[in-house]
Amino acid sequence: MSEAADENQNAGARKKTENKPSLAQVMQKGREEKKQQGGRQATSGSPRVGAGRQGGVADGQATSGSPRVGVGMQGDVEDQKEDIHSEDSDTDEEEYNMMIAGLSEVALLMKKPEPVFGTGFLYDERFTLHKNDWQSNFPEKPARVSSPYQRCCDFDLVSRCTNIEARYGTEDQVLLQHSQKQIDILQSVTEMDITERKELSKKYDSVYFHQETFQTAMLSMGSTIEMMEQILKKNVRNGFVLSRPPGHHAMTEEFCGFCFFNNVAIAAKHAVDNLGLKRILIVDWDIHHGQATQQMFYNDPRVLYFSIHRYEYGEYWPSLRESDYDNIGDGEGRGYNINVPLNQTGVGDSEYLAILQQILMPVAYQYNPELVLISSGYDSAIGCPEYAPEIVLVSSGYDAAIGDVKGEMMVSPAAYAHFIHMINSLADGRVCAVLEGGYNIKSLSEGVALSVRSLLGDPCPLLKPTTEPSDSVTESILNVIKCLAPYWTCLCYQPQLDEDEPCELDGVNDDPPKDGIVFQTPENKPSEYPLTYAYPYKVEQEYLQADSNWNNIIDNLIAETSLTVPPHRTCLVYDKGMKAHRAIGNPGHPEKPERISRIYDKHREWGLLERCLQLQCRLAEHEELELVHSQRHVQCMKELEDKEVLELKHLQHKYNSIYLTKESYICARMAAGCTLNVIDCVLSGQARNGVAIVRPPGHHAECEKPMGFCFFNSVAIAARYAQKKFAVKKVLILDWDVHHGNGTQHMFYEDPSILYISLHRYDGGFFYPTSTDGNYNMAGRKAGLGFNVNIPWHYGGKGDAEYLAAFQQVIMPIAYEFAPDLVLVSAGFDAAIGDPLGGCKLTPSGYGHMTHMLSSLANGRVIVVLEGGYNLVSMANCMATCTSVLLGDPAPPWRYEQPQQIAVMTICEVLDYHKKFWKSLKFRVGIPAKEKEEISLKETDSTDSNNINNLSEQLSSISVSEQSYKPEVKHPEEIMAEQGSSNGAEGGAKISSNKDLLKHYEDQGVEQMFAVQPLKNCKHLEEVTPLPERGLNVEDPCEECQAKGENWVCLICYKVYCSRYVKEHMVKHGKEAKHPVVLSYADLSVWCYECDDYLDNEMLKPAKQSAHKSKFGTDLC
């Protein structure tokens, strides 16, 4: 930009702000307020909590209410108190664990999602006033904000955002992180001439001064705080601050690296000291290490600082020893400082995504921040000359972008949208991105615009398939994990090597520093710094030519990136006609018509239907069914319409877990046809994503036969239909039904164009469909080898923690490497908490987060199709949550739990087997063991006694309420003491008491809990015979098939047979012998076939006692 143009722009900025308060007026007002308060030390920051319009978050944010939790069918605990209080008040750990196990079977009634708030956008032309008067091409220039602003306008993004007015910060706020001396120096610059300013600039590393520098620095800092507070008030969900000068290099006593006041660090300090936040995550992806931000929070566990930066073993600016991976914090902050040093140039999307997947997101979920702040530098982007969970703050530097000559990295503009999308799953979506670096103007502008699009909820642009991360970055990732694993339990997927056993990557075996590196220290600090900035290119003409070449590359990337947004966000299909298929004579059958109507009603209750494009139902044509099924199978199903009831009842015994009616065929065609209508809507560009509330389910249906409640494989048909009609090249089918989708796997087992990934309960092959086909080593065949991925859980109890770990470690890395054009979700909800078949404990929140992660793929083209799920309340909440997330609502709050060790072992088996097919899984290698450094933490008296009386009191005292968010002003010491070790880097938010457990459910919006209410009396109890002398042995196999997975014992003849979900031998025994009362060896429940209900009677206690003793080795209490 020319000098004349700069002056015109500055003049325009001054004219537009004539009626706004000047910085001097703001500062004078602040001094008067301080004087009125008796000259107290300026430590609280301003705006103060409760100080009118600028009163922090005093009048805006509503916390989630304390939901009322009930036990029993009426949701009222009062009637249950007598029974609960009859238990021994000194409840031991075993009783507590039994209570937890009981709670894991409840179904959840979630509250309606809160309304969606917009994205804040803050830009002011006054940010362009700061400029270099003696070097016109200095990289930190006004165009760094004016050009990205124009690009955002070109995309019509600014008009879609909520405009947040810029405001000046105050001295009190600056003093949160900087000295009074720094304020005085910078303020004095306003009176200096150019010669004096040049002399002052020589005292600081990479800094220049302008007469407007103080004003713009105060405006940039104040605007960052303003956006953060608007997010905390819930006036906006998230926001982007397009400001300059940047801040993350500004130290307490020193200006540095284009930076004067540390905008993000001051905002974070204000939030924890004055607004009462306890956990803030700062993500800094600027190409240069934000050493000042690190220094300011190095011993403070309230702020987790995460930085990805170019390092080159210390040779790259700022050339500090403290920027390496082994600097992980100090004192109480040990483990809360994470550096990922990049030791080579040319690092691109694949490496950055790997860093986020392997380190940032697992740690962030465990840390559970209340806010995320992003120091958003774009100097790692292609072409940039710089690149050679309460809230999330992002130091948003874009100098790692393609074309940034200072960064010399290869991150595409589109990748930043994916980074933002990932981080948006944290802190209820409270994410504040603040511009830091970025010096290739075109790449920077594109990166900023795509970041804002992602904050607005637009689909992430398609990325090219990720490639194998470089060995250099792999070493950095493993070194970070090596140092942090003792502090973060989520980093548990690399085996620890013996002391004399080397890692296969040499760079992981030795600790830093590397020999021959000269670091910058106070001792070798130069007495004077150069006035002009020297690019890596010695001749300016070479730089200009390189800049031009990068611009051509960036132009090509822009042209290849589709930013089309469909007119509708989500389409939905449902038709009550599918309820016609029902089990005649067996109303208790789990695959019942009400499954879809209850889901549909929940969508209406939450107001989701009116936000969706609702589609008509249709029947799938025969040729569409025959895309995956044989003509013979389709004809056999068609013939069901002409058969009589008795004939159908006889015929259904030919199949595995199938009931037949005259309506079965038409309903199955309807389920498939409805799914295809969603495909048409999404792939024709009418809607971004879709939901199909359909039944009967489909993923067990084979090419030649129905099974497992399934007739036609709707998702498999949809995949082939999309390929045939819309020429879709690659489809990802993600199957999270608790049962393995055997039919889908078999249909695409040799097809590399369809990646099938299934998470399911396996139990060594004994869980339905009882086949070894669901094991991790069943990876495909011929051309399809590697394109079938099974994650087989052993035993029940798997929940959010296990599924999230599988997504982070296996599913998302493979998905990004596959780069699908369409994602189909076989969405069974029988792994949900309270499901009678699954025995798992996924919550609606867990399903919401999985949906959010998948939404980053395929340009947002994600279609969720109902499969299983048999607890009507639980599945309705879970599927409605998925739709809510697809509509752009934030994923529900998450509370970290450590995955079961057996689940971690399963994930490791999958990684070990599949890393030969997928290069993104290369991080599963042994690393040297590091010992945790013991630190003295302040202990808290937060552990409640684990007794049932206490739990009952807590259950009965919880009530639903909405309160204004009024953060209490607290001193750091008080906040530290409140946090204690449970929120520390050694484990995150653990559930260690009844109170913690209830908080876990409250955080996810649980309003009520319902448990299954058994019959107290039943006429068939008279048939129960005394217990055999030998008692019961839960290890006894089925007398027919020798299965041991899910067996029942008859309480009349005491024979043992497998369940209806294995081979139905107990069901057959009950009918043939007319023995209706049976006990489950899986969960010790008692069932009556004649009453079609659970039983609970005193006369059943001997059998339960014997089974419990056999199963757990202890008596039943």
mmCIF file of N, CA and C in Angstrom, residues 726-803:
data_model
loop_
_atom_site.group_PDB
_atom_site.id
_atom_site.type_symbol
_atom_site.label_atom_id
_atom_site.label_comp_id
_atom_site.label_asym_id
_atom_site.label_seq_id
_atom_site.Cartn_x
_atom_site.Cartn_y
_atom_site.Cartn_z
ATOM 1 N N PHE A 726 -25.444 -40.157 -8.635
ATOM 2 C CA PHE A 726 -24.755 -38.875 -8.472
ATOM 3 C C PHE A 726 -23.243 -38.989 -8.693
ATOM 4 N N ALA A 727 -22.781 -40.152 -9.121
ATOM 5 C CA ALA A 727 -21.362 -40.363 -9.415
ATOM 6 C C ALA A 727 -20.467 -40.051 -8.224
ATOM 7 N N VAL A 728 -20.969 -40.304 -7.032
ATOM 8 C CA VAL A 728 -20.152 -40.132 -5.824
ATOM 9 C C VAL A 728 -19.039 -41.178 -5.847
ATOM 10 N N LYS A 729 -17.823 -40.725 -5.645
ATOM 11 C CA LYS A 729 -16.680 -41.636 -5.763
ATOM 12 C C LYS A 729 -16.416 -42.415 -4.481
ATOM 13 N N LYS A 730 -16.448 -41.730 -3.350
ATOM 14 C CA LYS A 730 -16.063 -42.382 -2.094
ATOM 15 C C LYS A 730 -17.112 -42.128 -1.016
ATOM 16 N N VAL A 731 -17.549 -43.197 -0.367
ATOM 17 C CA VAL A 731 -18.565 -43.117 0.683
ATOM 18 C C VAL A 731 -18.000 -43.717 1.962
ATOM 19 N N LEU A 732 -18.149 -42.998 3.063
ATOM 20 C CA LEU A 732 -17.841 -43.536 4.390
ATOM 21 C C LEU A 732 -19.145 -43.954 5.049
ATOM 22 N N ILE A 733 -19.236 -45.213 5.447
ATOM 23 C CA ILE A 733 -20.351 -45.692 6.266
ATOM 24 C C ILE A 733 -19.831 -45.895 7.678
ATOM 25 N N LEU A 734 -20.342 -45.111 8.600
ATOM 26 C CA LEU A 734 -19.955 -45.224 10.006
ATOM 27 C C LEU A 734 -21.124 -45.859 10.753
ATOM 28 N N ASP A 735 -20.899 -47.005 11.332
ATOM 29 C CA ASP A 735 -21.949 -47.792 11.988
ATOM 30 C C ASP A 735 -21.681 -47.805 13.490
ATOM 31 N N TRP A 736 -22.487 -47.030 14.236
ATOM 32 C CA TRP A 736 -22.291 -47.024 15.696
ATOM 33 C C TRP A 736 -23.384 -47.806 16.434
ATOM 34 N N ASP A 737 -24.185 -48.576 15.713
ATOM 35 C CA ASP A 737 -25.110 -49.502 16.369
ATOM 36 C C ASP A 737 -24.310 -50.452 17.247
ATOM 37 N N VAL A 738 -24.878 -50.874 18.368
ATOM 38 C CA VAL A 738 -24.127 -51.712 19.305
ATOM 39 C C VAL A 738 -23.847 -53.092 18.728
ATOM 40 N N HIS A 739 -24.615 -53.492 17.705
ATOM 41 C CA HIS A 739 -24.388 -54.772 17.042
ATOM 42 C C HIS A 739 -23.615 -54.565 15.744
ATOM 43 N N HIS A 740 -22.757 -55.493 15.428
ATOM 44 C CA HIS A 740 -21.973 -55.409 14.198
ATOM 45 C C HIS A 740 -22.887 -55.479 12.980
ATOM 46 N N GLY A 741 -22.661 -54.585 12.030
ATOM 47 C CA GLY A 741 -23.451 -54.564 10.805
ATOM 48 C C GLY A 741 -22.926 -55.566 9.803
ATOM 49 N N ASN A 742 -23.179 -56.824 10.073
ATOM 50 C CA ASN A 742 -22.633 -57.901 9.239
ATOM 51 C C ASN A 742 -23.038 -57.759 7.777
ATOM 52 N N GLY A 743 -24.287 -57.375 7.529
ATOM 53 C CA GLY A 743 -24.761 -57.261 6.156
ATOM 54 C C GLY A 743 -24.010 -56.207 5.382
ATOM 55 N N THR A 744 -23.840 -55.040 5.977
ATOM 56 C CA THR A 744 -23.119 -53.962 5.307
ATOM 57 C C THR A 744 -21.676 -54.361 5.034
ATOM 58 N N GLN A 745 -21.028 -54.968 6.017
ATOM 59 C CA GLN A 745 -19.635 -55.383 5.832
ATOM 60 C C GLN A 745 -19.504 -56.340 4.661
ATOM 61 N N HIS A 746 -20.372 -57.339 4.603
ATOM 62 C CA HIS A 746 -20.253 -58.346 3.553
ATOM 63 C C HIS A 746 -20.502 -57.752 2.169
ATOM 64 N N MET A 747 -21.394 -56.772 2.073
ATOM 65 C CA MET A 747 -21.735 -56.201 0.775
ATOM 66 C C MET A 747 -20.593 -55.393 0.157
ATOM 67 N N PHE A 748 -19.715 -54.832 0.992
ATOM 68 C CA PHE A 748 -18.657 -53.960 0.470
ATOM 69 C C PHE A 748 -17.262 -54.462 0.818
ATOM 70 N N TYR A 749 -17.142 -55.743 1.128
ATOM 71 C CA TYR A 749 -15.892 -56.272 1.671
ATOM 72 C C TYR A 749 -14.739 -56.203 0.681
ATOM 73 N N GLU A 750 -15.034 -56.145 -0.588
ATOM 74 C CA GLU A 750 -13.976 -56.087 -1.609
ATOM 75 C C GLU A 750 -13.980 -54.759 -2.355
ATOM 76 N N ASP A 751 -14.633 -53.755 -1.803
ATOM 77 C CA ASP A 751 -14.847 -52.492 -2.519
ATOM 78 C C ASP A 751 -14.070 -51.350 -1.857
ATOM 79 N N PRO A 752 -13.032 -50.819 -2.500
ATOM 80 C CA PRO A 752 -12.256 -49.718 -1.905
ATOM 81 C C PRO A 752 -12.947 -48.362 -2.007
ATOM 82 N N SER A 753 -14.071 -48.288 -2.714
ATOM 83 C CA SER A 753 -14.766 -47.004 -2.839
ATOM 84 C C SER A 753 -15.694 -46.741 -1.666
ATOM 85 N N ILE A 754 -15.908 -47.761 -0.836
ATOM 86 C CA ILE A 754 -16.769 -47.599 0.339
ATOM 87 C C ILE A 754 -16.002 -48.073 1.566
ATOM 88 N N LEU A 755 -15.740 -47.141 2.452
ATOM 89 C CA LEU A 755 -15.046 -47.430 3.707
ATOM 90 C C LEU A 755 -16.089 -47.710 4.777
ATOM 91 N N TYR A 756 -16.080 -48.907 5.307
ATOM 92 C CA TYR A 756 -17.021 -49.286 6.362
ATOM 93 C C TYR A 756 -16.293 -49.346 7.695
ATOM 94 N N ILE A 757 -16.747 -48.551 8.654
ATOM 95 C CA ILE A 757 -16.181 -48.549 10.010
ATOM 96 C C ILE A 757 -17.303 -48.849 10.992
ATOM 97 N N SER A 758 -17.093 -49.814 11.851
ATOM 98 C CA SER A 758 -18.119 -50.209 12.808
ATOM 99 C C SER A 758 -17.557 -50.247 14.222
ATOM 100 N N LEU A 759 -18.269 -49.587 15.145
ATOM 101 C CA LEU A 759 -17.993 -49.738 16.571
ATOM 102 C C LEU A 759 -19.116 -50.595 17.125
ATOM 103 N N HIS A 760 -18.799 -51.693 17.765
ATOM 104 C CA HIS A 760 -19.858 -52.588 18.212
ATOM 105 C C HIS A 760 -19.376 -53.454 19.374
ATOM 106 N N ARG A 761 -20.333 -53.945 20.104
ATOM 107 C CA ARG A 761 -20.021 -54.900 21.169
ATOM 108 C C ARG A 761 -19.768 -56.262 20.528
ATOM 109 N N TYR A 762 -18.695 -56.901 20.922
ATOM 110 C CA TYR A 762 -18.248 -58.134 20.279
ATOM 111 C C TYR A 762 -18.199 -59.310 21.260
ATOM 112 N N ASP A 763 -17.636 -59.074 22.423
ATOM 113 C CA ASP A 763 -17.568 -60.094 23.469
ATOM 114 C C ASP A 763 -16.963 -61.401 22.966
ATOM 115 N N GLY A 764 -15.857 -61.283 22.256
ATOM 116 C CA GLY A 764 -15.183 -62.474 21.771
ATOM 117 C C GLY A 764 -15.966 -63.247 20.734
ATOM 118 N N GLY A 765 -16.917 -62.590 20.076
ATOM 119 C CA GLY A 765 -17.722 -63.247 19.053
ATOM 120 C C GLY A 765 -19.026 -63.815 19.564
ATOM 121 N N PHE A 766 -19.311 -63.633 20.867
ATOM 122 C CA PHE A 766 -20.530 -64.192 21.446
ATOM 123 C C PHE A 766 -21.690 -63.193 21.478
ATOM 124 N N PHE A 767 -21.424 -61.937 21.170
ATOM 125 C CA PHE A 767 -22.512 -60.953 21.137
ATOM 126 C C PHE A 767 -23.105 -60.944 19.728
ATOM 127 N N TYR A 768 -24.409 -60.757 19.654
ATOM 128 C CA TYR A 768 -25.091 -60.812 18.353
ATOM 129 C C TYR A 768 -24.395 -59.874 17.349
ATOM 130 N N PRO A 769 -24.184 -60.328 16.111
ATOM 131 C CA PRO A 769 -24.693 -61.551 15.467
ATOM 132 C C PRO A 769 -23.822 -62.785 15.657
ATOM 133 N N THR A 770 -23.020 -62.833 16.708
ATOM 134 C CA THR A 770 -22.245 -64.014 17.109
ATOM 135 C C THR A 770 -21.422 -64.583 15.964
ATOM 136 N N SER A 771 -20.547 -63.761 15.449
ATOM 137 C CA SER A 771 -19.661 -64.193 14.368
ATOM 138 C C SER A 771 -18.321 -63.499 14.533
ATOM 139 N N THR A 772 -17.264 -64.178 14.149
ATOM 140 C CA THR A 772 -15.940 -63.560 14.194
ATOM 141 C C THR A 772 -15.757 -62.515 13.092
ATOM 142 N N ASP A 773 -16.750 -62.355 12.227
ATOM 143 C CA ASP A 773 -16.654 -61.334 11.175
ATOM 144 C C ASP A 773 -16.516 -59.929 11.747
ATOM 145 N N GLY A 774 -16.916 -59.750 12.996
ATOM 146 C CA GLY A 774 -16.853 -58.425 13.597
ATOM 147 C C GLY A 774 -15.547 -58.118 14.286
ATOM 148 N N ASN A 775 -14.567 -58.994 14.183
ATOM 149 C CA ASN A 775 -13.303 -58.777 14.877
ATOM 150 C C ASN A 775 -12.440 -57.752 14.131
ATOM 151 N N TYR A 776 -11.435 -57.229 14.836
ATOM 152 C CA TYR A 776 -10.616 -56.147 14.274
ATOM 153 C C TYR A 776 -9.782 -56.587 13.077
ATOM 154 N N ASN A 777 -9.510 -57.888 12.969
ATOM 155 C CA ASN A 777 -8.666 -58.360 11.880
ATOM 156 C C ASN A 777 -9.440 -58.671 10.602
ATOM 157 N N MET A 778 -10.731 -58.395 10.601
ATOM 158 C CA MET A 778 -11.520 -58.544 9.380
ATOM 159 C C MET A 778 -11.478 -57.198 8.659
ATOM 160 N N ALA A 779 -10.512 -57.053 7.756
ATOM 161 C CA ALA A 779 -10.170 -55.736 7.211
ATOM 162 C C ALA A 779 -10.526 -55.565 5.743
ATOM 163 N N GLY A 780 -11.217 -56.529 5.154
ATOM 164 C CA GLY A 780 -11.521 -56.432 3.732
ATOM 165 C C GLY A 780 -10.759 -57.469 2.945
ATOM 166 N N ARG A 781 -11.058 -57.515 1.660
ATOM 167 C CA ARG A 781 -10.431 -58.531 0.823
ATOM 168 C C ARG A 781 -10.148 -57.952 -0.558
ATOM 169 N N LYS A 782 -9.089 -58.436 -1.190
ATOM 170 C CA LYS A 782 -8.700 -58.027 -2.537
ATOM 171 C C LYS A 782 -8.533 -56.510 -2.584
ATOM 172 N N ALA A 783 -9.217 -55.844 -3.529
ATOM 173 C CA ALA A 783 -9.070 -54.390 -3.650
ATOM 174 C C ALA A 783 -9.607 -53.664 -2.421
ATOM 175 N N GLY A 784 -10.497 -54.319 -1.681
ATOM 176 C CA GLY A 784 -11.094 -53.699 -0.499
ATOM 177 C C GLY A 784 -10.309 -53.905 0.775
ATOM 178 N N LEU A 785 -9.124 -54.506 0.684
ATOM 179 C CA LEU A 785 -8.325 -54.758 1.874
ATOM 180 C C LEU A 785 -7.932 -53.433 2.536
ATOM 181 N N GLY A 786 -8.257 -53.301 3.811
ATOM 182 C CA GLY A 786 -7.974 -52.085 4.557
ATOM 183 C C GLY A 786 -9.172 -51.158 4.659
ATOM 184 N N PHE A 787 -10.204 -51.425 3.836
ATOM 185 C CA PHE A 787 -11.358 -50.528 3.807
ATOM 186 C C PHE A 787 -12.521 -51.056 4.636
ATOM 187 N N ASN A 788 -12.254 -51.998 5.510
ATOM 188 C CA ASN A 788 -13.230 -52.475 6.497
ATOM 189 C C ASN A 788 -12.564 -52.403 7.868
ATOM 190 N N VAL A 789 -13.091 -51.576 8.727
ATOM 191 C CA VAL A 789 -12.468 -51.330 10.035
ATOM 192 C C VAL A 789 -13.472 -51.639 11.136
ATOM 193 N N ASN A 790 -13.189 -52.657 11.914
ATOM 194 C CA ASN A 790 -14.038 -53.022 13.056
ATOM 195 C C ASN A 790 -13.360 -52.621 14.357
ATOM 196 N N ILE A 791 -14.129 -51.996 15.228
ATOM 197 C CA ILE A 791 -13.654 -51.677 16.580
ATOM 198 C C ILE A 791 -14.527 -52.483 17.533
ATOM 199 N N PRO A 792 -14.071 -53.684 17.912
ATOM 200 C CA PRO A 792 -14.924 -54.638 18.651
ATOM 201 C C PRO A 792 -14.770 -54.524 20.163
ATOM 202 N N TRP A 793 -15.787 -53.985 20.824
ATOM 203 C CA TRP A 793 -15.737 -53.872 22.286
ATOM 204 C C TRP A 793 -15.952 -55.239 22.928
ATOM 205 N N HIS A 794 -15.273 -55.459 24.025
ATOM 206 C CA HIS A 794 -15.478 -56.677 24.803
ATOM 207 C C HIS A 794 -16.232 -56.324 26.079
ATOM 208 N N TYR A 795 -17.401 -56.916 26.239
ATOM 209 C CA TYR A 795 -18.265 -56.724 27.396
ATOM 210 C C TYR A 795 -18.928 -55.344 27.348
ATOM 211 N N GLY A 796 -19.916 -55.186 28.217
ATOM 212 C CA GLY A 796 -20.709 -53.968 28.196
ATOM 213 C C GLY A 796 -20.053 -52.828 28.940
ATOM 214 N N GLY A 797 -20.852 -51.804 29.180
ATOM 215 C CA GLY A 797 -20.377 -50.679 29.964
ATOM 216 C C GLY A 797 -19.627 -49.631 29.201
ATOM 217 N N LYS A 798 -19.486 -49.772 27.899
ATOM 218 C CA LYS A 798 -18.767 -48.761 27.117
ATOM 219 C C LYS A 798 -19.658 -47.532 26.957
ATOM 220 N N GLY A 799 -19.037 -46.380 27.102
ATOM 221 C CA GLY A 799 -19.807 -45.142 27.051
ATOM 222 C C GLY A 799 -19.100 -44.050 26.282
ATOM 223 N N ASP A 800 -19.402 -42.817 26.634
ATOM 224 C CA ASP A 800 -18.864 -41.666 25.913
ATOM 225 C C ASP A 800 -17.339 -41.698 25.842
ATOM 226 N N ALA A 801 -16.692 -42.037 26.951
ATOM 227 C CA ALA A 801 -15.225 -41.995 27.004
ATOM 228 C C ALA A 801 -14.612 -42.935 25.982
ATOM 229 N N GLU A 802 -15.136 -44.151 25.917
ATOM 230 C CA GLU A 802 -14.568 -45.142 25.003
ATOM 231 C C GLU A 802 -14.825 -44.772 23.541
ATOM 232 N N TYR A 803 -16.038 -44.306 23.255
ATOM 233 C CA TYR A 803 -16.373 -43.963 21.874
ATOM 234 C C TYR A 803 -15.599 -42.730 21.405
#
